[in-house]
Amino acid sequence: MSKKHLHNHKEQFEEQENEREAELENEAENTEACALNPEECKALICPSCTIHKEAEDTRIRALAEMENFKKRLQKEKDEQMTYVAESVLADLLPTLDNLDLALQYGSKNEACKDTLMGVEMTKKLLLEAVKKHGLEPVGTKGEAFNPEFHEAIAQEEHNEIPAGHIISVMQKGYVLKGRLLRSAKVSVCKAQDTSNIDTTV
């Protein structure tokens, strides 16, 4: 092989090596550009590509659904914990009713005075215990009738209590943390009939 041929072959090889080095430098620059600026890199690679946007939308929707699911579970758990004692407290209502009856009828007998003190103390302690769990009585004499908490089983006229107010409570009602457990059975004052009253002077 002649020297001239070897020289040409060497130049050709060097030229190819230079081109290869230039390509590697371009690739390195493109890689650096991608690392520094993903949006520009994406535009250079595939300007019309929507896969990244669709994937991001799917990720955001999945996160939102997961957050809603967690909130729903927490709400259900809170409600369950709030009313977990409802059935037990409902079973205690007849006991409270019997204590009220004992106090009501025992007060008419002087011989039961000492016993009534014990009954009154027992009732007080029981009410304090159930109140810690959110149970409170509703329905007292003189308050306005409220159909959400009271059940009217009788109507009477009364000189001292205004119409639409409770005259007497036959059975106390109870609410558990604001929710009605049992309505109070009450007698309500009705408006006086003035048709028979002589208003002439």
XYZ file of N, CA, C and O in Angstrom:
804
model
N 0.867 -1.189 0.000
C 0.000 0.000 0.000
C 0.900 1.235 0.000
O 1.823 1.323 0.780
N 0.566 2.177 -0.897
C 1.408 3.374 -1.027
C 1.217 4.307 0.142
O 0.208 4.246 0.853
N 2.242 5.220 0.320
C 2.167 6.188 1.412
C 0.995 7.130 1.224
O 0.351 7.550 2.173
N 0.755 7.493 -0.040
C -0.347 8.408 -0.340
C -1.674 7.784 0.053
O -2.558 8.425 0.640
N -1.833 6.494 -0.253
C -3.065 5.789 0.065
C -3.232 5.706 1.592
O -4.330 5.901 2.127
N -2.126 5.443 2.305
C -2.189 5.379 3.764
C -2.543 6.735 4.364
O -3.298 6.835 5.320
N -1.980 7.781 3.779
C -2.267 9.143 4.266
C -3.753 9.474 4.108
O -4.380 10.027 5.015
N -4.278 9.135 2.916
C -5.718 9.393 2.676
C -6.585 8.585 3.643
O -7.602 9.064 4.156
N -6.198 7.366 3.855
C -6.958 6.493 4.751
C -6.924 7.049 6.180
O -7.930 7.035 6.898
N -5.756 7.586 6.575
C -5.610 8.170 7.919
C -6.477 9.411 8.072
O -7.135 9.618 9.088
N -6.485 10.257 7.034
C -7.315 11.467 7.064
C -8.792 11.104 7.161
O -9.580 11.741 7.867
N -9.158 10.069 6.414
C -10.552 9.618 6.436
C -10.929 9.149 7.847
O -11.997 9.459 8.361
N -10.044 8.403 8.457
C -10.288 7.871 9.795
C -10.409 9.007 10.820
O -11.292 9.007 11.676
N -9.499 9.991 10.691
C -9.523 11.131 11.615
C -10.809 11.945 11.437
O -11.392 12.436 12.409
N -11.229 12.063 10.201
C -12.462 12.812 9.919
C -13.660 12.106 10.546
O -14.539 12.741 11.162
N -13.684 10.777 10.435
C -14.783 10.007 11.042
C -14.760 10.130 12.563
O -15.811 10.245 13.214
N -13.548 10.108 13.115
C -13.420 10.238 14.568
C -13.902 11.608 15.045
O -14.565 11.740 16.068
N -13.551 12.644 14.250
C -14.002 14.005 14.597
C -15.528 14.111 14.563
O -16.142 14.745 15.415
N -16.121 13.514 13.533
C -17.591 13.528 13.425
C -18.225 12.802 14.606
O -19.235 13.237 15.164
N -17.622 11.673 14.951
C -18.137 10.886 16.077
C -18.043 11.671 17.386
O -18.980 11.676 18.197
N -16.919 12.354 17.582
C -16.764 13.181 18.781
C -17.782 14.319 18.809
O -18.327 14.660 19.859
N -18.028 14.910 17.627
C -19.014 15.998 17.543
C -20.412 15.488 17.903
O -21.188 16.153 18.618
N -20.746 14.280 17.416
C -22.052 13.687 17.740
C -22.182 13.430 19.237
O -23.223 13.695 19.844
N -21.101 12.906 19.830
C -21.123 12.639 21.274
C -21.279 13.924 22.077
O -21.995 13.971 23.080
N -20.617 14.974 21.626
C -20.748 16.274 22.305
C -22.171 16.800 22.203
O -22.719 17.340 23.170
N -22.783 16.659 21.008
C -24.180 17.091 20.831
C -25.125 16.306 21.740
O -26.045 16.855 22.337
N -24.889 14.989 21.819
C -25.735 14.156 22.680
C -25.587 14.575 24.146
O -26.567 14.643 24.882
N -24.358 14.867 24.538
C -24.112 15.296 25.919
C -24.802 16.618 26.205
O -25.394 16.823 27.265
N -24.741 17.549 25.223
C -25.404 18.847 25.394
C -26.910 18.671 25.500
O -27.581 19.313 26.308
N -27.467 17.767 24.631
C -28.913 17.513 24.683
C -29.318 16.888 26.013
O -30.349 17.234 26.595
N -28.479 15.969 26.516
C -28.770 15.334 27.802
C -28.750 16.353 28.926
O -29.612 16.380 29.797
N -27.751 17.242 28.890
C -27.659 18.305 29.912
C -28.858 19.232 29.831
O -29.424 19.639 30.836
N -29.265 19.561 28.599
C -30.434 20.436 28.416
C -31.679 19.783 28.983
O -32.515 20.420 29.615
N -31.807 18.450 28.769
C -32.963 17.726 29.295
C -32.967 17.761 30.815
O -34.007 17.927 31.439
N -31.787 17.576 31.398
C -31.712 17.560 32.851
C -32.026 18.925 33.438
O -32.646 19.035 34.484
N -31.623 19.962 32.737
C -31.822 21.309 33.260
C -33.213 21.845 32.976
O -33.768 22.584 33.760
N -33.773 21.485 31.825
C -35.063 22.037 31.427
C -35.936 20.952 30.788
O -35.912 20.761 29.576
N -36.721 20.222 31.597
C -37.522 19.112 31.085
C -38.545 19.541 30.036
O -38.808 18.812 29.082
N -39.124 20.731 30.202
C -40.147 21.183 29.257
C -39.558 21.412 27.867
O -40.135 21.015 26.859
N -38.394 22.074 27.843
C -37.737 22.305 26.541
C -37.308 20.982 25.924
O -37.423 20.775 24.714
N -36.812 20.087 26.775
C -36.390 18.775 26.291
C -37.566 18.034 25.677
O -37.477 17.451 24.609
N -38.729 18.071 26.384
C -39.921 17.390 25.883
C -40.358 17.975 24.544
O -40.751 17.265 23.616
N -40.261 19.316 24.439
C -40.643 19.977 23.196
C -39.723 19.575 22.047
O -40.170 19.421 20.910
N -38.425 19.411 22.355
C -37.482 19.000 21.318
C -37.718 17.558 20.876
O -37.650 17.225 19.697
N -38.014 16.701 21.843
C -38.187 15.285 21.526
C -39.517 15.036 20.820
O -39.588 14.384 19.789
N -40.634 15.550 21.436
C -41.960 15.263 20.885
C -42.903 16.413 21.219
O -43.595 16.372 22.229
N -42.922 17.446 20.395
C -43.738 18.631 20.701
C -45.226 18.343 20.847
O -45.924 18.991 21.604
N -45.753 17.355 20.143
C -47.199 17.097 20.162
C -47.591 15.980 21.128
O -48.749 15.566 21.169
N -46.643 15.494 21.932
C -46.907 14.365 22.829
C -47.775 14.814 24.013
O -47.466 15.807 24.671
N -48.886 14.074 24.295
C -49.800 14.404 25.406
C -49.768 13.352 26.514
O -50.530 13.454 27.478
N -48.895 12.373 26.373
C -48.860 11.287 27.355
C -48.500 11.808 28.743
O -49.116 11.434 29.743
N -47.516 12.716 28.799
C -47.102 13.259 30.101
C -48.261 14.003 30.779
O -48.505 13.827 31.979
N -48.974 14.826 30.015
C -50.104 15.589 30.578
C -51.213 14.654 31.057
O -51.788 14.839 32.132
N -51.527 13.632 30.259
C -52.558 12.674 30.643
C -52.168 11.923 31.913
O -52.992 11.706 32.808
N -50.901 11.546 31.992
C -50.414 10.841 33.187
C -50.501 11.740 34.417
O -50.882 11.300 35.507
N -50.161 13.021 34.248
C -50.223 13.972 35.369
C -51.665 14.180 35.821
O -51.952 14.221 37.019
N -52.597 14.297 34.853
C -54.021 14.441 35.187
C -54.528 13.216 35.942
O -55.279 13.336 36.921
N -54.128 12.034 35.480
C -54.542 10.795 36.145
C -54.005 10.739 37.569
O -54.709 10.342 38.502
N -52.750 11.169 37.751
C -52.148 11.175 39.085
C -52.884 12.119 40.030
O -53.173 11.773 41.177
N -53.230 13.316 39.519
C -53.934 14.308 40.350
C -55.325 13.804 40.730
O -55.765 13.943 41.867
N -56.028 13.184 39.769
C -57.361 12.642 40.063
C -57.282 11.521 41.101
O -58.115 11.442 42.001
N -56.270 10.663 40.953
C -56.103 9.559 41.908
C -55.830 10.078 43.314
O -56.378 9.569 44.302
N -55.001 11.134 43.421
C -54.710 11.728 44.728
C -55.963 12.343 45.347
O -56.219 12.212 46.546
N -56.770 13.028 44.510
C -58.011 13.644 44.995
C -59.005 12.582 45.469
O -59.646 12.735 46.515
N -59.128 11.488 44.708
C -60.028 10.408 45.103
C -59.568 9.748 46.400
O -60.390 9.412 47.258
N -58.271 9.577 46.544
C -57.739 8.986 47.774
C -58.005 9.885 48.977
O -58.383 9.408 50.050
N -57.842 11.192 48.783
C -58.098 12.144 49.873
C -59.572 12.127 50.272
O -59.904 12.138 51.458
N -60.464 12.100 49.279
C -61.903 12.029 49.560
C -62.262 10.732 50.274
O -63.101 10.720 51.187
N -61.639 9.641 49.859
C -61.887 8.345 50.484
C -61.460 8.359 51.951
O -62.174 7.877 52.833
N -60.294 8.955 52.237
C -59.811 9.045 53.613
C -60.744 9.894 54.474
O -61.035 9.558 55.622
N -61.237 11.013 53.895
C -62.162 11.878 54.643
C -63.473 11.153 54.938
O -64.044 11.295 56.025
N -63.958 10.384 53.949
C -65.209 9.646 54.130
C -65.060 8.582 55.221
O -65.942 8.416 56.068
N -63.930 7.880 55.219
C -63.679 6.874 56.251
C -63.603 7.498 57.638
O -64.151 6.966 58.605
N -62.940 8.659 57.729
C -62.806 9.349 59.014
C -64.169 9.813 59.520
O -64.468 9.707 60.718
N -65.008 10.313 58.589
C -66.347 10.774 58.974
C -67.188 9.613 59.497
O -67.881 9.739 60.518
N -67.133 8.472 58.798
C -67.881 7.289 59.234
C -67.387 6.805 60.597
O -68.185 6.412 61.454
N -66.075 6.853 60.797
C -65.505 6.434 62.075
C -65.960 7.353 63.200
O -66.321 6.891 64.290
N -65.955 8.675 62.927
C -66.376 9.648 63.949
C -67.842 9.443 64.321
O -68.208 9.502 65.495
N -68.687 9.207 63.305
C -70.113 8.991 63.568
C -70.327 7.704 64.360
O -71.149 7.657 65.275
N -69.577 6.681 64.006
C -69.693 5.404 64.721
C -69.290 5.564 66.182
O -69.961 5.043 67.078
N -68.206 6.305 66.416
C -67.755 6.530 67.788
C -68.732 7.396 68.565
O -68.927 7.215 69.770
N -69.373 8.343 67.869
C -70.307 9.254 68.533
C -71.518 8.513 69.071
O -71.988 8.766 70.182
N -72.041 7.574 68.286
C -73.276 6.907 68.659
C -73.087 5.441 69.032
O -74.029 4.660 69.012
N -71.844 5.067 69.381
C -71.565 3.675 69.715
C -72.307 3.240 70.984
O -72.676 2.068 71.125
N -72.544 4.187 71.901
C -73.196 3.851 73.170
C -74.711 4.042 73.126
O -75.384 3.919 74.146
N -75.263 4.321 71.942
C -76.690 4.654 71.844
C -77.584 3.538 72.387
O -78.518 3.804 73.165
N -77.338 2.291 71.984
C -78.214 1.199 72.403
C -78.128 0.963 73.913
O -79.146 0.695 74.566
N -76.919 1.097 74.478
C -76.754 0.901 75.924
C -77.487 1.995 76.697
O -78.199 1.722 77.671
N -77.325 3.237 76.259
C -77.981 4.355 76.943
C -79.499 4.277 76.796
O -80.235 4.623 77.725
N -79.977 3.805 75.650
C -81.422 3.647 75.452
C -81.990 2.629 76.441
O -83.118 2.784 76.942
N -81.200 1.590 76.743
C -81.653 0.577 77.705
C -81.703 1.119 79.132
O -82.376 0.536 79.999
N -80.995 2.211 79.392
C -80.995 2.800 80.736
C -82.181 3.741 80.982
O -82.449 4.103 82.132
N -82.876 4.127 79.923
C -83.972 5.089 80.078
C -85.083 4.590 81.018
O -85.588 5.374 81.830
N -85.515 3.305 80.924
C -86.540 2.840 81.884
C -86.089 2.947 83.341
O -86.913 3.223 84.230
N -84.789 2.761 83.587
C -84.268 2.907 84.955
C -84.426 4.345 85.431
O -84.851 4.600 86.569
N -84.103 5.294 84.566
C -84.288 6.714 84.915
C -85.759 7.037 85.125
O -86.119 7.805 86.028
N -86.630 6.437 84.300
C -88.080 6.650 84.462
C -88.557 6.147 85.826
O -89.341 6.815 86.514
N -88.077 4.972 86.223
C -88.500 4.402 87.514
C -88.004 5.234 88.685
O -88.702 5.373 89.699
N -86.815 5.798 88.554
C -86.318 6.677 89.615
C -87.184 7.930 89.725
O -87.472 8.407 90.832
N -87.601 8.470 88.561
C -88.489 9.638 88.571
C -89.823 9.301 89.238
O -90.359 10.097 90.030
N -90.372 8.115 88.927
C -91.653 7.698 89.518
C -91.518 7.507 91.027
O -92.414 7.895 91.801
N -90.384 6.930 91.435
C -90.164 6.716 92.872
C -90.134 8.055 93.608
O -90.715 8.198 94.691
N -89.469 9.038 93.018
C -89.401 10.364 93.642
C -90.760 11.052 93.631
O -91.144 11.721 94.593
N -91.485 10.862 92.528
C -92.791 11.526 92.398
C -93.789 11.004 93.435
O -94.452 11.786 94.123
N -93.904 9.680 93.538
C -94.911 9.117 94.433
C -94.393 9.002 95.872
O -95.183 9.073 96.828
N -93.097 8.836 96.041
C -92.554 8.745 97.394
C -92.612 10.061 98.145
O -92.679 10.088 99.377
N -92.616 11.166 97.395
C -92.659 12.486 98.048
C -93.984 12.723 98.772
O -94.074 13.609 99.620
N -94.997 11.925 98.461
C -96.309 12.094 99.108
C -96.373 11.393 100.466
O -97.313 11.552 101.214
N -95.343 10.588 100.739
C -95.320 9.825 101.989
C -94.141 10.291 102.843
O -92.986 10.156 102.460
N -94.464 10.829 104.003
C -93.427 11.364 104.891
C -92.472 10.279 105.380
O -91.290 10.544 105.621
N -92.957 9.058 105.476
C -92.126 7.959 105.970
C -91.009 7.598 104.989
O -90.018 6.966 105.369
N -91.158 7.997 103.734
C -90.159 7.660 102.698
C -89.093 8.746 102.535
O -88.278 8.677 101.602
N -89.104 9.729 103.421
C -88.223 10.876 103.259
C -86.746 10.478 103.173
O -86.022 10.920 102.282
N -86.291 9.631 104.087
C -84.880 9.234 104.083
C -84.535 8.399 102.862
O -83.452 8.535 102.272
N -85.457 7.516 102.488
C -85.240 6.669 101.305
C -85.139 7.509 100.046
O -84.308 7.259 99.165
N -85.991 8.534 99.993
C -85.999 9.412 98.812
C -84.685 10.146 98.630
O -84.265 10.428 97.497
N -84.021 10.457 99.729
C -82.716 11.112 99.624
C -81.718 10.210 98.898
O -80.953 10.659 98.046
N -81.770 8.910 99.220
C -80.894 7.948 98.546
C -81.245 7.790 97.078
O -80.361 7.705 96.211
N -82.550 7.779 96.786
C -83.009 7.658 95.394
C -82.588 8.889 94.594
O -82.114 8.778 93.452
N -82.740 10.056 95.208
C -82.361 11.308 94.549
C -80.858 11.328 94.245
O -80.430 11.738 93.158
N -80.060 10.848 95.201
C -78.610 10.806 95.001
C -78.245 9.815 93.892
O -77.381 10.090 93.047
N -78.919 8.667 93.881
C -78.670 7.659 92.842
C -78.997 8.214 91.463
O -78.229 8.031 90.502
N -80.133 8.886 91.374
C -80.540 9.479 90.091
C -79.529 10.527 89.639
O -79.151 10.576 88.453
N -79.068 11.342 90.571
C -78.106 12.393 90.236
C -76.803 11.792 89.706
O -76.253 12.248 88.695
N -76.300 10.757 90.386
C -75.060 10.113 89.948
C -75.223 9.453 88.582
O -74.323 9.516 87.736
N -76.376 8.832 88.359
C -76.628 8.172 87.079
C -76.702 9.189 85.946
O -76.134 8.985 84.866
N -77.388 10.304 86.200
C -77.478 11.356 85.180
C -76.113 11.959 84.863
O -75.811 12.258 83.707
N -75.291 12.126 85.892
C -73.931 12.649 85.671
C -73.103 11.685 84.833
O -72.325 12.101 83.965
N -73.289 10.378 85.076
C -72.533 9.366 84.337
C -72.932 9.343 82.863
O -72.073 9.325 81.975
N -74.251 9.374 82.606
C -74.697 9.297 81.199
C -74.448 10.616 80.462
O -74.293 10.630 79.236
N -74.404 11.712 81.213
C -74.136 13.009 80.586
C -72.733 13.051 79.995
O -72.491 13.709 78.978
N -71.793 12.316 80.605
C -70.429 12.252 80.081
C -70.400 11.625 78.688
O -69.484 11.862 77.911
N -71.420 10.820 78.395
C -71.513 10.175 77.078
C -72.438 10.938 76.136
O -72.742 10.454 75.047
N -72.903 12.118 76.572
C -73.707 12.972 75.693
C -75.203 12.848 75.846
O -75.961 13.413 75.043
N -75.677 12.110 76.847
C -77.126 11.947 77.049
C -77.649 13.036 77.976
O -77.139 13.210 79.077
N -78.690 13.746 77.530
C -79.277 14.814 78.345
C -80.792 14.764 78.244
O -81.346 14.464 77.171
N -81.495 15.083 79.364
C -82.964 15.063 79.339
C -83.535 16.296 78.641
O -82.907 17.350 78.620
N -84.723 16.130 78.065
C -85.448 17.259 77.471
C -86.889 17.212 77.953
O -87.424 16.136 78.230
N -87.478 18.393 78.026
C -88.878 18.494 78.447
C -89.003 18.903 79.901
O -88.836 18.068 80.786
N -89.282 20.202 80.120
C -89.495 20.696 81.474
C -90.741 21.586 81.496
O -91.094 22.215 80.491
N -91.363 21.625 82.628
C -92.581 22.419 82.799
C -92.301 23.898 82.512
O -91.297 24.448 82.968
N -93.173 24.521 81.731
C -93.072 25.945 81.449
C -92.355 26.296 80.161
O -92.497 27.404 79.654
N -91.578 25.365 79.583
C -90.879 25.689 78.335
C -91.818 25.556 77.138
O -92.843 24.869 77.200
N -91.472 26.233 76.053
C -92.300 26.206 74.848
C -92.305 24.814 74.223
O -91.279 24.123 74.207
N -93.465 24.412 73.727
C -93.594 23.099 73.082
C -92.792 23.099 71.779
O -92.892 24.006 70.958
N -91.979 22.065 71.601
C -91.163 21.904 70.404
C -91.407 20.500 69.845
O -90.997 19.513 70.445
N -92.087 20.407 68.692
C -92.423 19.079 68.150
C -91.202 18.222 67.811
O -91.333 17.010 67.643
N -90.033 18.845 67.713
C -88.823 18.060 67.433
C -88.394 17.228 68.642
O -87.774 16.170 68.480
N -88.751 17.710 69.853
C -88.320 17.016 71.066
C -89.478 16.588 71.969
O -89.273 15.775 72.868
N -90.663 17.119 71.722
C -91.806 16.849 72.605
C -92.939 16.168 71.841
O -93.148 16.448 70.661
N -93.650 15.301 72.573
C -94.850 14.654 72.033
C -96.025 15.040 72.924
O -96.058 14.681 74.106
N -96.973 15.780 72.348
C -98.126 16.234 73.133
C -99.146 15.103 73.231
O -99.653 14.627 72.218
N -99.445 14.679 74.469
C -100.446 13.618 74.655
C -101.714 14.160 75.324
O -102.687 13.431 75.490
N -101.680 15.443 75.685
C -102.869 16.077 76.281
C -102.769 17.588 76.132
O -101.677 18.135 75.969
N -103.945 18.240 76.154
C -104.017 19.702 76.120
C -104.944 20.167 77.234
O -105.999 19.587 77.463
N -104.529 21.188 77.930
C -105.320 21.729 79.031
C -105.231 23.252 79.018
O -104.361 23.825 78.374
N -106.165 23.856 79.755
C -106.086 25.306 79.959
C -105.360 25.568 81.270
O -105.447 24.781 82.206
N -104.632 26.674 81.311
C -103.885 27.007 82.532
C -103.798 28.516 82.660
O -103.525 29.217 81.688
N -104.034 29.004 83.868
C -104.059 30.456 84.075
C -102.661 31.080 84.116
O -102.493 32.256 83.767
N -101.660 30.323 84.551
C -100.333 30.891 84.750
C -99.353 30.570 83.619
O -98.340 31.248 83.472
N -99.643 29.554 82.831
C -98.731 29.151 81.751
C -99.316 29.575 80.406
O -100.493 29.308 80.115
N -98.529 30.242 79.569
C -99.058 30.704 78.277
C -99.358 29.543 77.328
O -98.819 28.443 77.460
N -100.234 29.809 76.392
C -100.614 28.799 75.405
C -99.394 28.340 74.610
O -98.494 29.125 74.299
N -99.357 27.038 74.314
C -98.242 26.493 73.552
C -97.038 26.133 74.397
O -95.999 25.758 73.854
N -97.179 26.220 75.725
C -96.099 25.850 76.633
C -96.480 24.594 77.422
O -97.649 24.253 77.530
N -95.477 23.941 77.970
C -95.692 22.666 78.662
C -96.231 22.895 80.071
O -95.661 23.667 80.852
N -97.340 22.198 80.376
C -97.924 22.277 81.718
C -97.296 21.224 82.621
O -96.937 21.500 83.771
N -97.178 20.018 82.110
C -96.593 18.929 82.900
C -95.896 17.929 81.978
O -96.209 17.843 80.789
N -94.955 17.188 82.561
C -94.195 16.186 81.809
C -94.559 14.804 82.343
O -94.306 14.494 83.506
N -95.164 13.983 81.478
C -95.532 12.620 81.875
C -94.327 11.667 81.801
O -94.180 10.778 82.615
N -93.495 11.898 80.800
C -92.292 11.075 80.641
C -91.210 11.927 79.990
O -91.428 12.498 78.931
N -90.060 11.989 80.644
C -88.974 12.816 80.115
C -88.430 12.241 78.806
O -88.393 11.029 78.607
N -88.000 13.166 77.939
C -87.332 12.751 76.713
C -85.833 12.887 76.884
O -85.348 13.510 77.841
N -85.099 12.314 75.950
C -83.635 12.378 76.034
C -83.028 12.563 74.646
O -83.544 12.032 73.655
N -81.950 13.353 74.603
C -81.185 13.517 73.358
C -79.769 13.017 73.596
O -79.221 13.141 74.696
N -79.195 12.422 72.566
C -77.809 11.939 72.633
C -76.964 12.773 71.685
O -77.098 12.670 70.466
N -76.145 13.650 72.258
C -75.288 14.551 71.491
C -76.078 15.296 70.422
O -75.682 15.379 69.265
N -77.221 15.817 70.840
C -78.043 16.635 69.942
C -79.044 15.851 69.124
O -79.948 16.434 68.523
N -78.924 14.525 69.087
C -79.853 13.719 68.300
C -80.892 13.104 69.223
O -80.563 12.555 70.269
N -82.167 13.205 68.831
C -83.263 12.735 69.679
C -83.194 11.222 69.850
O -83.166 10.468 68.883
N -83.180 10.801 71.131
C -83.201 9.375 71.445
C -84.619 8.942 71.808
O -85.065 7.861 71.429
N -85.327 9.823 72.543
C -86.737 9.576 72.869
C -87.411 10.912 73.140
O -86.872 11.739 73.872
N -88.572 11.136 72.530
C -89.281 12.410 72.740
C -89.961 12.416 74.103
O -90.349 11.366 74.632
N -90.111 13.611 74.661
C -90.771 13.763 75.961
C -92.285 13.771 75.759
O -92.792 14.425 74.849
N -92.992 13.023 76.613
C -94.467 13.012 76.571
C -94.964 14.095 77.519
O -94.707 14.040 78.721
N -95.682 15.072 76.945
C -96.046 16.261 77.733
C -97.516 16.634 77.536
O -98.166 16.217 76.584
N -97.968 17.423 78.505
C -99.281 18.052 78.407
C -99.055 19.527 78.087
O -98.234 20.178 78.734
N -99.765 20.026 77.065
C -99.526 21.377 76.567
C -100.707 22.283 76.890
O -101.882 21.869 76.819
N -100.393 23.515 77.221
C -101.444 24.496 77.519
C -102.082 24.983 76.219
O -101.383 25.371 75.287
N -103.392 24.926 76.172
C -104.090 25.420 74.987
C -104.656 26.807 75.271
O -104.802 27.224 76.417
N -104.965 27.516 74.204
C -105.515 28.868 74.352
C -106.870 28.792 75.044
O -107.678 27.895 74.775
N -107.099 29.724 75.967
C -108.368 29.743 76.707
C -109.526 30.099 75.773
O -109.388 30.942 74.881
N -110.654 29.436 76.039
C -111.854 29.718 75.260
C -112.528 30.949 75.848
O -113.041 30.925 76.960
N -112.490 32.044 75.093
C -113.058 33.315 75.601
C -114.478 33.543 75.112
O -115.061 34.592 75.357
N -115.050 32.558 74.415
C -116.387 32.762 73.857
C -117.455 32.849 74.936
O -118.509 33.465 74.754
N -117.200 32.206 76.114
C -118.194 32.201 77.198
C -117.932 33.296 78.246
O -118.657 33.382 79.230
N -116.855 34.101 78.044
C -116.520 35.123 79.011
C -117.316 36.402 78.691
O -117.341 36.874 77.566
N -117.987 36.953 79.704
C -118.788 38.156 79.528
C -117.849 39.364 79.546
O -117.246 39.682 80.560
N -117.733 40.044 78.403
C -116.828 41.204 78.278
C -117.580 42.524 78.340
O -116.990 43.577 78.193
N -118.922 42.461 78.593
C -119.712 43.701 78.653
C -119.458 44.412 79.970
O -119.208 43.789 80.999
N -119.547 45.732 79.980
C -119.335 46.553 81.184
C -120.674 46.972 81.752
O -121.525 47.414 81.020
